[in-house]
Amino acid sequence: MTSAKSLPPEFDRGVVTTVHQGDCYVSSDVDLTYSTVLGSCISACVRDRAANVGGMNHFLLAEQSGSAKDRYGASARYGAFAMEQLINKVLTSGTGRKANLEIKVFGGGKINASLDDVGAKNIEFIREFLKAEGYSLSSEDLGGTFARRVLFKPHSGRAFVKRLDSAVGASIAQEELAIAGRRTAVPPVDDIELF
């Protein structure tokens, strides 16, 4: 692993905001850096080049299963909702022109050989989603058998990726499994019997 001193100078100053699973943040702050750690998850970094406004999301799975979708509604932990949310926020905060968007995507690693390749499904989803919406990627770092730490400057659009060692990757895989297994709490419905 590289030390913090090996970061490009612009990433070594200012405020750092951590982007967790299900998060989506947008800003034009020159001194802000978004940071996330990815295993099989995907993070998209979208920036309006003309307005110098950018954002980052972090989604866990490509899509919700049918029963989870009906029961829990849309969630930013899932690809389509996370991507639409990020793109819409950047468009609203920026010029509103899709042609000005620059899109970079990261993650989708297979960091646990004994599990299904969720990362590959996430990669397939992000490529198909962007193609269907008419967007092209300006940069990507997808797949592999390692975890990543991604830093993104929303104002400049610069991204920095650090590949993490296998011990960190194993820890991330356990976290992702635990989060994927959790159910969003559904408020209890009072039973009312009408005659």
Tab-separated table of C-alpha atoms in Angstrom:
chain	number	residue	atom	x	y	z
A	1	MET	CA	0.000	0.000	0.000
A	2	THR	CA	1.198	3.486	-0.755
A	3	SER	CA	1.481	6.097	1.932
A	4	ALA	CA	-0.578	9.272	2.097
A	5	LYS	CA	2.581	11.154	1.060
A	6	SER	CA	2.367	9.550	-2.390
A	7	LEU	CA	-0.976	11.239	-3.072
A	8	PRO	CA	-0.995	13.930	-5.741
A	9	PRO	CA	-0.774	17.330	-3.998
A	10	GLU	CA	-4.373	18.351	-4.718
A	11	PHE	CA	-5.662	15.286	-2.811
A	12	ASP	CA	-3.471	16.001	0.186
A	13	ARG	CA	-5.322	19.130	1.316
A	14	GLY	CA	-8.813	20.403	2.059
A	15	VAL	CA	-11.886	18.641	3.391
A	16	VAL	CA	-12.481	14.911	2.833
A	17	THR	CA	-16.036	13.551	2.823
A	18	THR	CA	-16.447	9.777	3.017
A	19	VAL	CA	-19.029	8.291	0.665
A	20	HIS	CA	-20.604	5.127	2.126
A	21	GLN	CA	-22.901	2.588	0.490
A	22	GLY	CA	-26.124	4.318	-0.508
A	23	ASP	CA	-24.616	7.812	-0.337
A	24	CYS	CA	-24.717	10.368	-3.128
A	25	TYR	CA	-23.007	13.745	-2.762
A	26	VAL	CA	-22.577	16.676	-5.163
A	27	SER	CA	-20.496	19.836	-4.740
A	28	SER	CA	-18.518	22.529	-6.542
A	29	ASP	CA	-16.137	23.156	-3.610
A	30	VAL	CA	-12.542	23.502	-4.856
A	31	ASP	CA	-11.070	22.117	-1.620
A	32	LEU	CA	-13.409	19.116	-1.252
A	33	THR	CA	-12.408	15.507	-1.895
A	34	TYR	CA	-14.847	12.604	-1.884
A	35	SER	CA	-13.386	9.313	-0.642
A	36	THR	CA	-14.721	5.773	-0.681
A	37	VAL	CA	-13.471	2.194	-0.395
A	38	LEU	CA	-14.847	-0.374	-2.807
A	39	GLY	CA	-14.862	-4.139	-3.042
A	40	SER	CA	-17.528	-5.489	-5.398
A	41	CYS	CA	-19.435	-2.191	-5.097
A	42	ILE	CA	-19.328	0.505	-7.770
A	43	SER	CA	-18.769	4.225	-7.386
A	44	ALA	CA	-19.556	6.615	-10.190
A	45	CYS	CA	-18.008	10.065	-10.328
A	46	VAL	CA	-20.022	12.431	-12.510
A	47	ARG	CA	-18.971	15.999	-13.280
A	48	ASP	CA	-20.415	18.870	-15.289
A	49	ARG	CA	-17.281	20.153	-17.070
A	50	ALA	CA	-18.767	23.574	-17.801
A	51	ALA	CA	-20.050	24.274	-14.276
A	52	ASN	CA	-17.224	22.540	-12.319
A	53	VAL	CA	-19.831	20.648	-10.287
A	54	GLY	CA	-19.347	16.984	-9.552
A	55	GLY	CA	-20.482	14.164	-7.362
A	56	MET	CA	-19.905	10.603	-6.252
A	57	ASN	CA	-22.216	7.725	-5.370
A	58	HIS	CA	-21.562	4.242	-4.010
A	59	PHE	CA	-23.898	1.348	-4.755
A	60	LEU	CA	-23.836	-2.192	-3.457
A	61	LEU	CA	-25.817	-4.193	-6.009
A	62	ALA	CA	-27.001	-3.660	-9.557
A	63	GLU	CA	-30.673	-4.045	-8.685
A	64	GLN	CA	-33.078	-5.025	-5.960
A	65	SER	CA	-34.864	-8.339	-6.130
A	66	GLY	CA	-38.564	-8.146	-6.955
A	67	SER	CA	-39.800	-8.774	-3.412
A	68	ALA	CA	-37.319	-6.320	-1.859
A	69	LYS	CA	-38.280	-3.653	-4.413
A	70	ASP	CA	-41.980	-4.013	-3.627
A	71	ARG	CA	-41.403	-4.076	0.115
A	72	TYR	CA	-38.740	-1.410	0.582
A	73	GLY	CA	-39.037	0.945	-2.393
A	74	ALA	CA	-36.132	2.489	-4.308
A	75	SER	CA	-32.784	2.721	-2.552
A	76	ALA	CA	-29.467	4.364	-3.421
A	77	ARG	CA	-27.772	1.077	-2.435
A	78	TYR	CA	-28.882	-0.188	-5.865
A	79	GLY	CA	-27.504	0.796	-9.251
A	80	ALA	CA	-30.343	2.341	-11.248
A	81	PHE	CA	-31.585	4.530	-8.418
A	82	ALA	CA	-28.041	5.535	-7.390
A	83	MET	CA	-27.092	6.496	-10.955
A	84	GLU	CA	-30.280	8.427	-11.667
A	85	GLN	CA	-29.947	10.253	-8.348
A	86	LEU	CA	-26.325	11.270	-8.995
A	87	ILE	CA	-26.842	12.337	-12.611
A	88	ASN	CA	-29.954	14.344	-11.734
A	89	LYS	CA	-28.208	16.104	-8.833
A	90	VAL	CA	-25.236	17.050	-11.027
A	91	LEU	CA	-27.518	18.260	-13.839
A	92	THR	CA	-29.619	20.294	-11.394
A	93	SER	CA	-26.558	21.855	-9.735
A	94	GLY	CA	-24.754	22.375	-13.032
A	95	THR	CA	-25.738	23.552	-16.503
A	96	GLY	CA	-28.483	20.979	-16.981
A	97	ARG	CA	-26.856	19.777	-20.212
A	98	LYS	CA	-26.140	16.053	-20.526
A	99	ALA	CA	-23.463	16.798	-23.139
A	100	ASN	CA	-21.364	18.508	-20.432
A	101	LEU	CA	-21.188	15.412	-18.217
A	102	GLU	CA	-17.946	13.530	-17.687
A	103	ILE	CA	-18.385	10.074	-16.119
A	104	LYS	CA	-15.809	7.895	-14.385
A	105	VAL	CA	-16.577	4.554	-12.715
A	106	PHE	CA	-14.633	2.398	-10.277
A	107	GLY	CA	-14.927	-0.888	-8.393
A	108	GLY	CA	-16.569	-4.189	-9.185
A	109	GLY	CA	-13.763	-6.338	-7.816
A	110	LYS	CA	-14.085	-10.047	-7.063
A	111	ILE	CA	-12.429	-9.939	-3.678
A	112	ASN	CA	-13.775	-13.229	-2.328
A	113	ALA	CA	-13.228	-16.187	-4.670
A	114	SER	CA	-15.759	-18.374	-2.834
A	115	LEU	CA	-18.726	-16.028	-3.462
A	116	ASP	CA	-20.784	-15.160	-6.518
A	117	ASP	CA	-19.134	-12.533	-8.671
A	118	VAL	CA	-21.295	-9.583	-7.617
A	119	GLY	CA	-18.630	-7.248	-8.970
A	120	ALA	CA	-19.041	-8.628	-12.508
A	121	LYS	CA	-22.820	-8.110	-12.298
A	122	ASN	CA	-22.253	-4.536	-11.110
A	123	ILE	CA	-19.827	-3.880	-13.986
A	124	GLU	CA	-22.287	-5.296	-16.512
A	125	PHE	CA	-25.040	-3.120	-15.042
A	126	ILE	CA	-23.052	0.142	-15.108
A	127	ARG	CA	-21.919	-0.365	-18.704
A	128	GLU	CA	-25.443	-1.223	-19.887
A	129	PHE	CA	-27.010	1.653	-17.925
A	130	LEU	CA	-24.650	4.269	-19.354
A	131	LYS	CA	-25.001	2.904	-22.898
A	132	ALA	CA	-28.814	2.884	-22.657
A	133	GLU	CA	-28.791	6.491	-21.377
A	134	GLY	CA	-26.444	7.615	-24.167
A	135	TYR	CA	-23.399	8.335	-21.975
A	136	SER	CA	-19.819	7.292	-22.569
A	137	LEU	CA	-17.152	6.726	-19.966
A	138	SER	CA	-14.221	9.087	-19.801
A	139	SER	CA	-12.359	6.784	-17.406
A	140	GLU	CA	-12.782	3.500	-15.540
A	141	ASP	CA	-10.985	1.137	-13.190
A	142	LEU	CA	-13.215	-1.926	-12.933
A	143	GLY	CA	-12.868	-5.597	-12.017
A	144	GLY	CA	-9.814	-7.384	-10.714
A	145	THR	CA	-9.377	-9.289	-7.473
A	146	PHE	CA	-8.637	-6.371	-5.159
A	147	ALA	CA	-10.345	-3.606	-3.242
A	148	ARG	CA	-9.822	0.066	-4.078
A	149	ARG	CA	-9.766	3.383	-2.335
A	150	VAL	CA	-11.074	6.095	-4.652
A	151	LEU	CA	-10.578	9.828	-4.186
A	152	PHE	CA	-12.472	12.305	-6.364
A	153	LYS	CA	-12.279	16.103	-6.616
A	154	PRO	CA	-15.768	17.235	-7.719
A	155	HIS	CA	-14.593	20.688	-8.856
A	156	SER	CA	-11.724	19.546	-11.108
A	157	GLY	CA	-12.954	16.036	-11.904
A	158	ARG	CA	-9.603	14.490	-10.982
A	159	ALA	CA	-9.715	10.976	-9.562
A	160	PHE	CA	-7.087	8.924	-7.767
A	161	VAL	CA	-7.332	5.152	-7.232
A	162	LYS	CA	-5.248	3.168	-4.777
A	163	ARG	CA	-5.463	-0.623	-4.955
A	164	LEU	CA	-5.577	-2.174	-1.506
A	165	ASP	CA	-3.941	-5.346	-0.225
A	166	SER	CA	-5.849	-8.621	0.194
A	167	ALA	CA	-6.360	-8.283	3.981
A	168	VAL	CA	-8.261	-5.032	3.457
A	169	GLY	CA	-10.203	-6.647	0.625
A	170	ALA	CA	-11.295	-9.555	2.843
A	171	SER	CA	-12.535	-7.116	5.474
A	172	ILE	CA	-14.483	-5.151	2.863
A	173	ALA	CA	-16.049	-8.345	1.498
A	174	GLN	CA	-17.327	-9.207	4.983
A	175	GLU	CA	-18.779	-5.706	5.414
A	176	GLU	CA	-20.508	-5.842	2.026
A	177	LEU	CA	-22.045	-9.243	2.827
A	178	ALA	CA	-23.294	-8.007	6.184
A	179	ILE	CA	-24.851	-4.897	4.648
A	180	ALA	CA	-26.400	-6.815	1.758
A	181	GLY	CA	-27.967	-9.225	4.253
A	182	ARG	CA	-29.603	-6.501	6.326
A	183	ARG	CA	-33.206	-5.687	5.737
A	184	THR	CA	-34.435	-2.139	5.829
A	185	ALA	CA	-36.840	-1.784	8.700
A	186	VAL	CA	-40.454	-1.530	7.627
A	187	PRO	CA	-42.671	0.396	10.011
A	188	PRO	CA	-45.296	-1.809	11.620
A	189	VAL	CA	-48.765	-1.554	10.202
A	190	ASP	CA	-51.540	-1.376	12.765
A	191	ASP	CA	-54.084	-4.089	12.283
A	192	ILE	CA	-57.531	-2.642	11.828
A	193	GLU	CA	-60.481	-4.833	11.189
A	194	LEU	CA	-63.416	-3.154	9.496
A	195	PHE	CA	-66.893	-4.672	9.514
